[in-house]
Coordinates of C-alpha atoms and ligand atoms in Angstrom, one line a residue:
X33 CA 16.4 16.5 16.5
X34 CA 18.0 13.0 16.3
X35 CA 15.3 9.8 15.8
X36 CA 15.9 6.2 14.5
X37 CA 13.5 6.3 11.2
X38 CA 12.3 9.4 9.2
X39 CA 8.7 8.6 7.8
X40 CA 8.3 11.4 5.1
X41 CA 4.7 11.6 4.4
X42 CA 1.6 10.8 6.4
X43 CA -0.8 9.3 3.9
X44 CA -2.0 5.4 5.0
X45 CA 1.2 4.0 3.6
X46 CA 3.5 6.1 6.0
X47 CA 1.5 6.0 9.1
X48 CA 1.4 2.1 8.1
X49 CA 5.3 2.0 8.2
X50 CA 5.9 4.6 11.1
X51 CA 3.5 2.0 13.3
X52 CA 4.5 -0.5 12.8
X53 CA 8.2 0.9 13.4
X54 CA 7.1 2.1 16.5
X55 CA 5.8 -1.1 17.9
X56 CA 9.5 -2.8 16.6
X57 CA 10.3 -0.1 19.3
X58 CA 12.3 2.5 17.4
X59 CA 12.2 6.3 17.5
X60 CA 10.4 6.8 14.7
X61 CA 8.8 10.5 13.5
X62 CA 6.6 11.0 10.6
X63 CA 6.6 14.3 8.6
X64 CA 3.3 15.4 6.5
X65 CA 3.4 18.4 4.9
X66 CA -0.8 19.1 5.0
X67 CA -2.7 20.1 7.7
X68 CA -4.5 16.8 8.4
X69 CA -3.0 13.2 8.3
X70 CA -4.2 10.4 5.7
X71 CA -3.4 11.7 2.3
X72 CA -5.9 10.3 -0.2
X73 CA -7.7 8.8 2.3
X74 CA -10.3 12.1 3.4
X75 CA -13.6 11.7 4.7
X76 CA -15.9 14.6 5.5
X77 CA -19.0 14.4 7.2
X78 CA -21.3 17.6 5.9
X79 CA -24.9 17.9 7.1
X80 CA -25.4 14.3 7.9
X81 CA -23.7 13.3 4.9
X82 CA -20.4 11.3 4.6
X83 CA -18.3 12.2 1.8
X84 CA -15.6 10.0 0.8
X85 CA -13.0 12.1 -1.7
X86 CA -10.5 9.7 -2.0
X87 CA -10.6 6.0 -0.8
X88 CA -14.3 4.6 0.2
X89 CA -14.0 1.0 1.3
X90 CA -11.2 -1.3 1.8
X91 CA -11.2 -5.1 0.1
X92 CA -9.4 -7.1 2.8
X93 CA -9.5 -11.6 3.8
X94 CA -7.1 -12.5 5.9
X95 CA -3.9 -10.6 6.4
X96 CA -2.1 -7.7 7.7
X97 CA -5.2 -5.7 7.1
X98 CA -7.5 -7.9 8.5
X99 CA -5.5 -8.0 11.2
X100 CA -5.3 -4.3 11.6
X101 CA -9.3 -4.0 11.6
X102 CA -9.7 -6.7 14.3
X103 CA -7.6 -4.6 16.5
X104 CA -9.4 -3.0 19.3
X105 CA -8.6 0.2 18.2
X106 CA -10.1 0.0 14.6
X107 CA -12.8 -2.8 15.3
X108 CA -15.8 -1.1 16.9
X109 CA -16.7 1.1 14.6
X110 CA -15.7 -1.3 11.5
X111 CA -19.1 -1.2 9.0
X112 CA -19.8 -4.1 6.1
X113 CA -21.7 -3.7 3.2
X114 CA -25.3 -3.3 3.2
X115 CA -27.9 -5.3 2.6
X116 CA -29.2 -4.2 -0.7
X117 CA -26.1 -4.5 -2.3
X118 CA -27.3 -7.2 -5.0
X119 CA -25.7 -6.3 -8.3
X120 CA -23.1 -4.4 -10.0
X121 CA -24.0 -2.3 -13.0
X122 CA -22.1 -1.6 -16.1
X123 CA -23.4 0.9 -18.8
X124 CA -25.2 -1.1 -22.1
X125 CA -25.9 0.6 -25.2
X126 CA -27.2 4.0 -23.2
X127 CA -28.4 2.2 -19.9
X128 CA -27.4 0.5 -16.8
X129 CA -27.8 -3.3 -17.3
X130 CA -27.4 -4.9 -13.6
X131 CA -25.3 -8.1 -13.0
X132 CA -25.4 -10.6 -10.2
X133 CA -22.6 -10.2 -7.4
X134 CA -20.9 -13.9 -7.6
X135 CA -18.5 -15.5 -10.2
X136 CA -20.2 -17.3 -12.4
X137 CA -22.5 -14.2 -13.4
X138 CA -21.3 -13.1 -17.2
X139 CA -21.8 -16.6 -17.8
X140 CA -25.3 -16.7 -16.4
X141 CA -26.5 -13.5 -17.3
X142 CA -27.5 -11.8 -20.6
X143 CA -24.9 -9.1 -20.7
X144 CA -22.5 -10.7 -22.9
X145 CA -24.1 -12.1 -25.9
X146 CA -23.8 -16.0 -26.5
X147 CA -20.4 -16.2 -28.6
X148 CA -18.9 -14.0 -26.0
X149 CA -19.8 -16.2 -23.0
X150 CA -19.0 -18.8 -24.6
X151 CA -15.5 -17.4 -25.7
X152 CA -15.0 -16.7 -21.8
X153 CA -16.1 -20.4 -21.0
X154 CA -13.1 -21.7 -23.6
X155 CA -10.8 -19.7 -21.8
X156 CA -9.8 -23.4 -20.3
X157 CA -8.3 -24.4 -23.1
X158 CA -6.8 -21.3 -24.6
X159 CA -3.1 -22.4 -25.1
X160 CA -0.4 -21.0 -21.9
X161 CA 1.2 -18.4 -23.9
X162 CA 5.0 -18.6 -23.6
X163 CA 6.8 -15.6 -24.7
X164 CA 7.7 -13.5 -21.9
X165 CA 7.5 -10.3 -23.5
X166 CA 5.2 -8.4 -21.1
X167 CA 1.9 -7.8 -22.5
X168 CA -0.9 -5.3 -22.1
X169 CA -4.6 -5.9 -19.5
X170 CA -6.0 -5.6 -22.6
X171 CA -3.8 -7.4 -24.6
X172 CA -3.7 -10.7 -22.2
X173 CA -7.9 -10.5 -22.2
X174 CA -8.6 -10.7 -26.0
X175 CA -6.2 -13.7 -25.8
X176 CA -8.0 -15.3 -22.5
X177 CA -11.4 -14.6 -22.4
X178 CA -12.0 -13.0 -25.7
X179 CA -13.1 -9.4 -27.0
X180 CA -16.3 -9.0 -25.8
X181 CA -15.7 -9.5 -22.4
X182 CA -12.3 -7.4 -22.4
X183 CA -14.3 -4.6 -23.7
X184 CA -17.6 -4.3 -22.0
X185 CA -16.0 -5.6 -19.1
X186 CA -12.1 -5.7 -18.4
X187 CA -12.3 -2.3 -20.0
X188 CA -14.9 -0.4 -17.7
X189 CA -13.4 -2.7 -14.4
X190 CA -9.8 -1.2 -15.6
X191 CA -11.0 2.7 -15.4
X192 CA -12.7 2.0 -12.5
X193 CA -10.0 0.4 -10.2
X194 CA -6.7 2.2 -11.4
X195 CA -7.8 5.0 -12.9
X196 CA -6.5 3.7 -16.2
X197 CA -6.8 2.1 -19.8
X198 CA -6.3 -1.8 -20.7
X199 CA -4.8 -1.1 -23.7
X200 CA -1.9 0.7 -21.3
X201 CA -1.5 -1.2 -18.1
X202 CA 0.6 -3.9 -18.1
X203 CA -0.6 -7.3 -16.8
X204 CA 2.0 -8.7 -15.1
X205 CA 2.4 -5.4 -12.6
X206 CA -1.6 -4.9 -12.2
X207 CA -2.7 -8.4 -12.2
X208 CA 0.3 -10.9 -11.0
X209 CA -1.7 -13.3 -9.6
X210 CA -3.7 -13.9 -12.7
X211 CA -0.2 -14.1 -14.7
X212 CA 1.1 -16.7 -12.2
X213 CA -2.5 -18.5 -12.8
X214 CA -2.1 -19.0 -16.4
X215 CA 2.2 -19.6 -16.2
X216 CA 1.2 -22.8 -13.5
X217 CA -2.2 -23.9 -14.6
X218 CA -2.5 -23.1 -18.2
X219 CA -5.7 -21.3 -17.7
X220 CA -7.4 -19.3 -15.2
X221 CA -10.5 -20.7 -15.3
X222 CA -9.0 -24.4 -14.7
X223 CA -7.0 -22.6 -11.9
X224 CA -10.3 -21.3 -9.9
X225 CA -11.8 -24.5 -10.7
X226 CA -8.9 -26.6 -9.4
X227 CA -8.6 -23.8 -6.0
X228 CA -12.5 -24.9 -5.3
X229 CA -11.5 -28.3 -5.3
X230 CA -8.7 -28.4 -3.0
X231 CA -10.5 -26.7 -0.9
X232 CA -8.7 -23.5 -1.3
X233 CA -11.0 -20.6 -2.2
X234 CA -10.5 -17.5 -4.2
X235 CA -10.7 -14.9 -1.6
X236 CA -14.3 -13.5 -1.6
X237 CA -15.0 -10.0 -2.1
X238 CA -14.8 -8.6 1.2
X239 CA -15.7 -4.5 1.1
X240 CA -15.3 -2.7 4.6
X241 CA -15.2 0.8 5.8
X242 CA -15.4 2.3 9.0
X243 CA -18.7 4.2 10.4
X244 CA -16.4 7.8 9.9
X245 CA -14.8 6.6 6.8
X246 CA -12.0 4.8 5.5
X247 CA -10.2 8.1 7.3
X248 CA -10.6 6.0 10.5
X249 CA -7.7 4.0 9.4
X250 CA -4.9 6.9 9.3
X251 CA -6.9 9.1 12.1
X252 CA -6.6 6.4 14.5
X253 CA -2.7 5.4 12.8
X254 CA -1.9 8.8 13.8
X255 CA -3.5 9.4 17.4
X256 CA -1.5 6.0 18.2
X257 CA 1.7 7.7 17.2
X258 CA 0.8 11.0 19.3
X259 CA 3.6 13.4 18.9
X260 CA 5.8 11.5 16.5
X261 CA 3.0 12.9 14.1
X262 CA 4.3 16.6 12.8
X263 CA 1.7 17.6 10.7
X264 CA 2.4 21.1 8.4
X265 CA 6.1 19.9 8.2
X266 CA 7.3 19.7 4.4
X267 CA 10.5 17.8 3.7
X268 CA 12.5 19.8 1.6
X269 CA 16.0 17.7 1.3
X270 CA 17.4 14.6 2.2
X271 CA 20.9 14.2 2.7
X272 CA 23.0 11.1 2.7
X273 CA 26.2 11.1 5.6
X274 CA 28.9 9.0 6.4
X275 CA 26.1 7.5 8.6
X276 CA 22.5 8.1 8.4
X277 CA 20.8 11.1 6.9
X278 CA 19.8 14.8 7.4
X279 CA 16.4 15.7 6.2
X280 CA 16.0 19.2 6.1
X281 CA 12.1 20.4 6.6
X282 CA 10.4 23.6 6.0
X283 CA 8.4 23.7 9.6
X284 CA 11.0 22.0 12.0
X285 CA 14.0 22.5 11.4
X286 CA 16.9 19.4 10.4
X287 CA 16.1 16.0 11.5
X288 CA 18.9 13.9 11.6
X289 CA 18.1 10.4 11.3
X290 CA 19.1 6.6 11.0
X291 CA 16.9 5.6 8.3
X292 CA 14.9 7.6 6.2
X293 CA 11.1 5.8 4.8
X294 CA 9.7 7.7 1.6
X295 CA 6.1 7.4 1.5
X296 CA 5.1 10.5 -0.4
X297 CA 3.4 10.1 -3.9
X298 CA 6.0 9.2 -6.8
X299 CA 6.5 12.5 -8.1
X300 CA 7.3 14.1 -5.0
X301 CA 9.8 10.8 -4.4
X302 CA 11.5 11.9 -7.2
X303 CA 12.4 15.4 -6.1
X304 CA 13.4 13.9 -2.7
X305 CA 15.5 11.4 -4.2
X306 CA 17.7 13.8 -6.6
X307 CA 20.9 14.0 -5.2
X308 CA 20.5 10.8 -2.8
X309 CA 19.9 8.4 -5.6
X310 CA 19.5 9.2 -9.3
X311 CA 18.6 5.7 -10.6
X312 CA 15.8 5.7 -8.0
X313 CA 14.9 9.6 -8.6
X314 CA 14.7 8.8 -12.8
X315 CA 12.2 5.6 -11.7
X316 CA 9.9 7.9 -9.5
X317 CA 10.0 10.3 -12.3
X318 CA 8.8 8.0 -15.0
X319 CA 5.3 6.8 -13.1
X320 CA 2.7 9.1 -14.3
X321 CA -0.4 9.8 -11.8
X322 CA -2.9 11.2 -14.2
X323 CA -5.5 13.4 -12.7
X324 CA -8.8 12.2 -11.0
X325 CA -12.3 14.2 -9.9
X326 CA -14.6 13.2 -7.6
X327 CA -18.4 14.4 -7.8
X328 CA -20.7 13.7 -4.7
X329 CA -24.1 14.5 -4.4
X330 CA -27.0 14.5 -1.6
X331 CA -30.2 14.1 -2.9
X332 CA -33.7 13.0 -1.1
X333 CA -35.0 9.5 -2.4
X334 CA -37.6 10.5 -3.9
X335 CA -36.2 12.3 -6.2
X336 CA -33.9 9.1 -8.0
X337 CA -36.1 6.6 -9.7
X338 CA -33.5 3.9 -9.9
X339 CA -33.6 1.4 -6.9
X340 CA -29.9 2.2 -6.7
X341 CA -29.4 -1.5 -5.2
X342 CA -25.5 -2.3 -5.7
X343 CA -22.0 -1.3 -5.1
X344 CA -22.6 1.5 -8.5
X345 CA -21.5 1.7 -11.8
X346 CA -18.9 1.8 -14.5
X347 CA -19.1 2.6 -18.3
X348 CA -16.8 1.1 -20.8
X349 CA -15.0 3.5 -23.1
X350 CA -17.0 2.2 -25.9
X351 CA -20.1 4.2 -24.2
X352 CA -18.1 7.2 -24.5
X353 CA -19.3 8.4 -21.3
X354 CA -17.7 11.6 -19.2
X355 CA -18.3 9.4 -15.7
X356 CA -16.1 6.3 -16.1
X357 CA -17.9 5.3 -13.0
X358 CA -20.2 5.8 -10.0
X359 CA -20.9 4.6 -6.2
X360 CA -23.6 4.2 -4.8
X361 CA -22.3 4.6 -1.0
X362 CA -25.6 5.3 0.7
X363 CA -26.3 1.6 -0.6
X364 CA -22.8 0.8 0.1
X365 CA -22.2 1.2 4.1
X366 CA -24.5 2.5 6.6
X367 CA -24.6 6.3 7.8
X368 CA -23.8 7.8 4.4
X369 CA -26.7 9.9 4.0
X370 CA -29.3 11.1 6.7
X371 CA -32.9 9.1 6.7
X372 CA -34.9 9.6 3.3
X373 CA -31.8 11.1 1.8
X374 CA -29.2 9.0 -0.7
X375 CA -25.6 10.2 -1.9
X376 CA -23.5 9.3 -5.0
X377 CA -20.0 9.8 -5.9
X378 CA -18.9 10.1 -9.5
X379 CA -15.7 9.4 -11.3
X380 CA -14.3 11.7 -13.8
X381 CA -11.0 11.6 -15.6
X382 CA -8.0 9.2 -15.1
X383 CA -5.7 7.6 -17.8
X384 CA -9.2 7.8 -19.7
X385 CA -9.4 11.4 -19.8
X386 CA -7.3 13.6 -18.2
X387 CA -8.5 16.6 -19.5
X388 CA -11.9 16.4 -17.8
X389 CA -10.6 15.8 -14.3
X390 CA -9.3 19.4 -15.2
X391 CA -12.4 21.4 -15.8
X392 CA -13.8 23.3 -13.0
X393 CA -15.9 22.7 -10.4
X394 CA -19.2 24.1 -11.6
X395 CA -18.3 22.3 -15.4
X396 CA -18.4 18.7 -13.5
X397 CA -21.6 19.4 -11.4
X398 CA -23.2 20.1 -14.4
X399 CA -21.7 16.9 -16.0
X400 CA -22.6 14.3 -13.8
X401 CA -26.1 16.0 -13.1
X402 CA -26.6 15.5 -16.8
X403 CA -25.7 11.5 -17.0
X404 CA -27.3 10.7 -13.7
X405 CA -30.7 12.5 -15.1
X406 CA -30.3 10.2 -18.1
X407 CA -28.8 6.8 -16.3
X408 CA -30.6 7.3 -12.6
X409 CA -33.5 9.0 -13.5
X410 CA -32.4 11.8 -11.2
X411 CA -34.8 14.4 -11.5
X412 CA -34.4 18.3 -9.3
X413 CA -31.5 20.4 -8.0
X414 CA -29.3 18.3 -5.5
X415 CA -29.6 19.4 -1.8
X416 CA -26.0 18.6 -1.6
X417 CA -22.6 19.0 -4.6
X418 CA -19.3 19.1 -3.7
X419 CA -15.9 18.2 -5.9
X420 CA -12.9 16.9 -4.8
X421 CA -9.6 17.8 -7.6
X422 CA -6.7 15.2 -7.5
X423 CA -4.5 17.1 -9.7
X424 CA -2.1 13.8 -9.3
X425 CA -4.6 10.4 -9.1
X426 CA -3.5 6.9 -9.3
X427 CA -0.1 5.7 -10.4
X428 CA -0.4 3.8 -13.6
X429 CA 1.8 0.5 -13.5
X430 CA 2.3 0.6 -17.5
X431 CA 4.2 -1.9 -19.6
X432 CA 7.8 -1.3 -18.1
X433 CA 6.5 -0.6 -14.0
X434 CA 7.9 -3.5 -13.1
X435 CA 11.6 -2.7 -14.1
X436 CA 10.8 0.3 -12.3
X437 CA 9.9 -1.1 -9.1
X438 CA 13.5 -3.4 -9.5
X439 CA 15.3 -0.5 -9.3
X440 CA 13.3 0.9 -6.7
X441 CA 13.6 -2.0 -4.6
X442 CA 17.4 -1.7 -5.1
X443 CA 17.6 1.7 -3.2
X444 CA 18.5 0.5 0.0
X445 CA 21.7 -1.3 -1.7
X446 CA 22.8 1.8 -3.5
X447 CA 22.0 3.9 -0.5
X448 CA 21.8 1.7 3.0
X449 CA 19.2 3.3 5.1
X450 CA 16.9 4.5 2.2
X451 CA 13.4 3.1 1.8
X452 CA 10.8 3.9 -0.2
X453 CA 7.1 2.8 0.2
X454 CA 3.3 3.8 -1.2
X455 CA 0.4 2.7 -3.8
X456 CA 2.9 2.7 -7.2
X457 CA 4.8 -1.0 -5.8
X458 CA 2.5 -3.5 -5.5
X459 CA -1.1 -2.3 -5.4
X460 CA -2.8 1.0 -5.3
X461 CA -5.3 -0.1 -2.8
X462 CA -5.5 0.9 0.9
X463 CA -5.3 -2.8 1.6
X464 CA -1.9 -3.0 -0.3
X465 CA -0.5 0.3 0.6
X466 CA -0.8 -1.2 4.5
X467 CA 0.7 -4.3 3.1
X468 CA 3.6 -3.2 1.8
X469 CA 4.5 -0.5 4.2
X470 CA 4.7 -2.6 7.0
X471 CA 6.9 -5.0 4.8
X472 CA 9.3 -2.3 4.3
X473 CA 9.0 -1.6 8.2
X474 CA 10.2 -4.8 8.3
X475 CA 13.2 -4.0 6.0
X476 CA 13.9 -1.0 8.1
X477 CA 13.8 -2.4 11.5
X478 CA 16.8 -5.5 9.8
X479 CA 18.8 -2.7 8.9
X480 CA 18.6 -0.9 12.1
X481 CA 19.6 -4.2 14.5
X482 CA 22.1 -4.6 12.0
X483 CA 23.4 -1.2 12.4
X484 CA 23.2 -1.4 16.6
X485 CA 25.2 -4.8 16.2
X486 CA 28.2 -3.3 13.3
X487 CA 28.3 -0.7 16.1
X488 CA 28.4 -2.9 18.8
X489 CA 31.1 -4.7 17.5
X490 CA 33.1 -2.0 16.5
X491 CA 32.8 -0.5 19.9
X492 CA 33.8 -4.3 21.5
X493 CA 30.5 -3.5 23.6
X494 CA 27.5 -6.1 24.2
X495 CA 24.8 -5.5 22.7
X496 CA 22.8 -3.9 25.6
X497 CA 22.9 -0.1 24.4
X498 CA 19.7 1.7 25.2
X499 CA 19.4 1.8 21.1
X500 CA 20.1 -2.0 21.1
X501 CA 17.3 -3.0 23.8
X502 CA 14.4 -1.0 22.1
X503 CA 15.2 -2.4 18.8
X504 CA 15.1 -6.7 20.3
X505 CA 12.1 -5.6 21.5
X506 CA 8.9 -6.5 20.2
X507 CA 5.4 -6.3 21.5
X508 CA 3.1 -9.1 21.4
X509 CA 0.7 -7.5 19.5
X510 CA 3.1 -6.5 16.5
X511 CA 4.4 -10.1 16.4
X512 CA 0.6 -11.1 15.6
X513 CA 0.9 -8.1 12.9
X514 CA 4.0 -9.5 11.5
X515 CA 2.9 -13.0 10.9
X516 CA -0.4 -12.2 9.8
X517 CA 1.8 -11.1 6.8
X518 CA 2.8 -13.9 6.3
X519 CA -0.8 -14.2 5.2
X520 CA -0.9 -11.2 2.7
X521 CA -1.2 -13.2 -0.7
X522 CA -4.6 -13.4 0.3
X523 CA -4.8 -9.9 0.4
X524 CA -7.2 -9.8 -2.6
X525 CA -6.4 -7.3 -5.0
X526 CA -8.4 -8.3 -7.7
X527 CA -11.9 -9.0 -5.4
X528 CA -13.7 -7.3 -7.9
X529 CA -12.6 -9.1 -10.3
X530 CA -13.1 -12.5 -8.7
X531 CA -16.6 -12.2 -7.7
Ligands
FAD2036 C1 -10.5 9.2 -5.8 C2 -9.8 7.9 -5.2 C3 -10.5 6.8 -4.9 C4 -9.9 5.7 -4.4 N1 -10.7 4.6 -4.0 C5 -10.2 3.6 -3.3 C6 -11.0 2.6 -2.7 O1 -12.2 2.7 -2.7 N2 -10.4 1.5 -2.1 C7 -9.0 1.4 -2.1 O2 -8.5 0.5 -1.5 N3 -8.2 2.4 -2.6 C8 -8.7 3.5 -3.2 N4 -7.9 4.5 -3.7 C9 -6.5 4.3 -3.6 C10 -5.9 4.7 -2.3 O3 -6.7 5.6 -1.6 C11 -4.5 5.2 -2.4 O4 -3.7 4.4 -3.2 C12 -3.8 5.3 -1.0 O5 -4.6 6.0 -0.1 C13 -2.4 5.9 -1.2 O6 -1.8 6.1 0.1 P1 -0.3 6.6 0.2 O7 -0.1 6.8 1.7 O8 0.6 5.6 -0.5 O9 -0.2 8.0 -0.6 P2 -0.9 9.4 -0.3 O10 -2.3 9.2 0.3 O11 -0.8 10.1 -1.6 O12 0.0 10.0 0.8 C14 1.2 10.7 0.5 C15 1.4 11.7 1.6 O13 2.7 12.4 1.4 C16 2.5 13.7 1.8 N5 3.7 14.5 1.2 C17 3.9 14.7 -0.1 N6 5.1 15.5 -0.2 C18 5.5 15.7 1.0 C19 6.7 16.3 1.6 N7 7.6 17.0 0.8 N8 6.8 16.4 2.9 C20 6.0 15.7 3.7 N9 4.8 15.1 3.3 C21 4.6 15.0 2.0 C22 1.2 14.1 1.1 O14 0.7 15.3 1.6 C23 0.4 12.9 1.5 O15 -0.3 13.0 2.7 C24 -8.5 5.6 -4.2 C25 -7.7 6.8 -4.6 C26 -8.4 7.9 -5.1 C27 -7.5 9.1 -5.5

């Protein structure tokens, strides 16, 4: 088989890249090497209960993801967050102390004792650091907003949106924009404060899903792409020609191919990558994707005494908790739980501790049953349990990731043709994974209408081939696509942490 662009991988990054390739107009195929498409993005409806195992809402304003969800295609069946979404709860000294959903709240509210809001209030005038050492989440904090807040707050926020530990992370790869804040403004506070008044808001939090699940999004990607989609195909090699590349699958046979896109998680990259390019292949190698467990549990009402009225919660690692976090998603999104029934989903594991995300199944029932009994006031047997193992979770962008990523970026130079996408480059969210694969589709679709015009000339032909014309082409609708990513920096990644 001979196609324009190889998408290995059929998770949201790679159906992100292979659609958008295909609406550039190339001969695009996508390999997955499970049964189903979507990767980390699973949703499974059970008894009249929607189970989210991996990703369970997307944060988008504005943008390429917007864009996507306004679509026809994805639109209708688009749901917001629900009405009794008022707070977000963090674990306090043995119980769930609820905060207000809007900015100003850790001021405002009684979580943080007085010297620690007022420690985050002199954030203003804490001096611009200037070394350009790269520091830790945890490190940049303390100095900013003081300890307090880092640790009953940055700490349990951390865990909860990567999977990982403040004291590990580094700043500048998980939190840019708050890095570019401080380097232009001098403070971040003075730089939300200065946004307001020019008009130009932070983005607001702005949670979504889909009435079936955040699965919608790669379902829908897929049944788009039709056949291009081969789905039990794993990619076993990739091998660099004089021209292209031969990727050699276990499931159909050797693909030879113009460009190749790597959208696979990073530890599979590397294998792929070993013999193609070993700077690249080392990088891949070094991102560690600790393990992740996800608990969810059916109950009926009645039987939780908490009013369960927010997004969920998290717990600090001073609580020394087992869950690092909760949802709520019957509260979160509509149709998550049948009439008079509620579901939760906790979070066990991560960079915090990987060992737990290990034990088995009937181990983290037992766990989560215990700490919702004490935080949630759960009382009886659940009428539904299920667990969902990620033996590989979220890539953690620690001190160094971003050196990484620079030689990652560099593979199409070493190795014309070769792209690489997914949640370890600039985000781990769905919202960035969609981002920055259709950036790269953007790379790949350069490199092939350079290729069709080097050939061209070669040949001393026009450039009218049959290749030539699909690449000019470009639909209408992809054109909207493309400029709305001109809009991405909106794309909030840190919408938690803003509101
Ligand atoms: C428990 C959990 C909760 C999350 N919650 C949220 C959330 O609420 N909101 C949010 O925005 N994000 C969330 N995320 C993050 C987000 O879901 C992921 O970052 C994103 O889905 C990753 O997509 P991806 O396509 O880059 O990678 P993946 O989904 O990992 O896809 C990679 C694909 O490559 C395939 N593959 C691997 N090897 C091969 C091979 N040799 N040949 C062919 N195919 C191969 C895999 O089977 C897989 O389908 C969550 C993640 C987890 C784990």
């Amino acid at each position: 088989m001979t196609v324009d662009v190889t998408v290995i991988g059929g998770g949201i990054s790679g159906l992100s890249a292979a659609h958008a390739l295909m609406r550039l107009g190339h001969r695009v195929i996508v390999l997955e090497r499970q049964v189903g498409v979507g990767g980390k993005a699973h949703s499974e409806r059970i008894g009249g209960f929607l189970m989210e195992h991996g990703p369970s809402s997307v944060a988008a304003e504005g943008g390429v993801v917007s864009a996507l969800a306004q679509d026809p295609g994805f639109g209708h069946e688009r749901v917001g967050l629900g009405p009794d979404v008022r707070q977000r709860y963090i674990v306090a000294d043995g119980r769930l102390y609820g905060i207000a959903i809007h900015p100003a709240a850790f001021v405002t509210s009684a979580f943080l004792s007085m010297a620690g809001r007022l420690r985050l209030l002199t954030e203003a005038v804490v001096p611009r650091r200037t070394s350009e050492v790269e520091e830790t989440v945890a490190a940049f904090c303390h100095r900013r907003f003081g300890r307090e807040f880092t640790d009953r707050v940055i700490d349990s926020l951390v865990c909860g949106m990567f999977a990982g530990t403040a004291d590990k992370l580094s700043m500048a790869a998980t939190f840019p924009r708050l890095v570019e804040m401080e380097r232009k403004y001098g403070s971040i506070l003075r730089a939300v404060i200065l946004g307001h008044l020019s008009g130009k808001r932070m983005p607001a939090r702005r949670l979504f899903s889909w009435r079936e699940g955040v699965a919608t999004l790669p379902t829908v990607l897929a049944q788009r792409l039709g056949p291009r989609v081969r789905t039990g195909v794993a990619v076993r090699r990739i091998t660099a020609r004089s021209r292209g590349f031969l990727v050699k699958t276990a499931g159909a046979g050797d693909i030879e191919t113009d460009a190749v896109v790597i959208a696979t998680q990073p530890h599979v990259a590397a294998q792929l990558l070993d013999g193609v390019d070993g700077e690249a292949a080392c990088s891949t190698a070094q991102i560690e994707t600790p393990p992740l467990a996800v608990v969810f549990f059916g109950y009926a009402r009645e039987q939780i005494e908490h009013p369960l009225d927010g997004i969920g919660f998290l717990a600090p690692s001073s609580e020394q908790r087992q869950l690092s976090g909760t949802l709520f998603c019957s509260t979160m999104f509509p149709g998550r739980a049948p009439e008079g029934f509620v579901s939760l989903a906790a979070y066990i594991g991560g960079d915090r501790a990987p060992e737990l995300a290990r034990l088995p199944t009937d181990e983290l029932i037992e766990m989560a049953r215990r700490e919702f009994a004490e935080l949630l006031g759960v009382k009886g047997e659940p009428v539904l349990a299920r667990v969902r193992h990620w033996p590989r979770g979220l890539p953690q962008y620690r001190i160094g990731h971003r050196d990484l990523i620079a030689v990652l970026t560099g593979t199409a130079d070493r190795r014309p043709g070769l792209f690489l996408t997914g949640n370890y480059f600039a985000g781990v969210s769905v919202a960035t994974c969609v981002v920055h694969a259709t950036q790269t589709a953007i790379r790949v679709d350069a490199f092939l209408r350079h290729r069709v015009r080097e050939l061209a000339v070669s040949r001393h032909e026009p450039i009218c081939s049959a290749n030539g014309a699909r690449v000019m082409a470009m639909s209408p609708q992809f054109s909207k696509t493309k400029n709305a990513i001109a809009d991405s920096d909106r794309e909030n990644r840190f919408a938690n942490f803003a509101s």
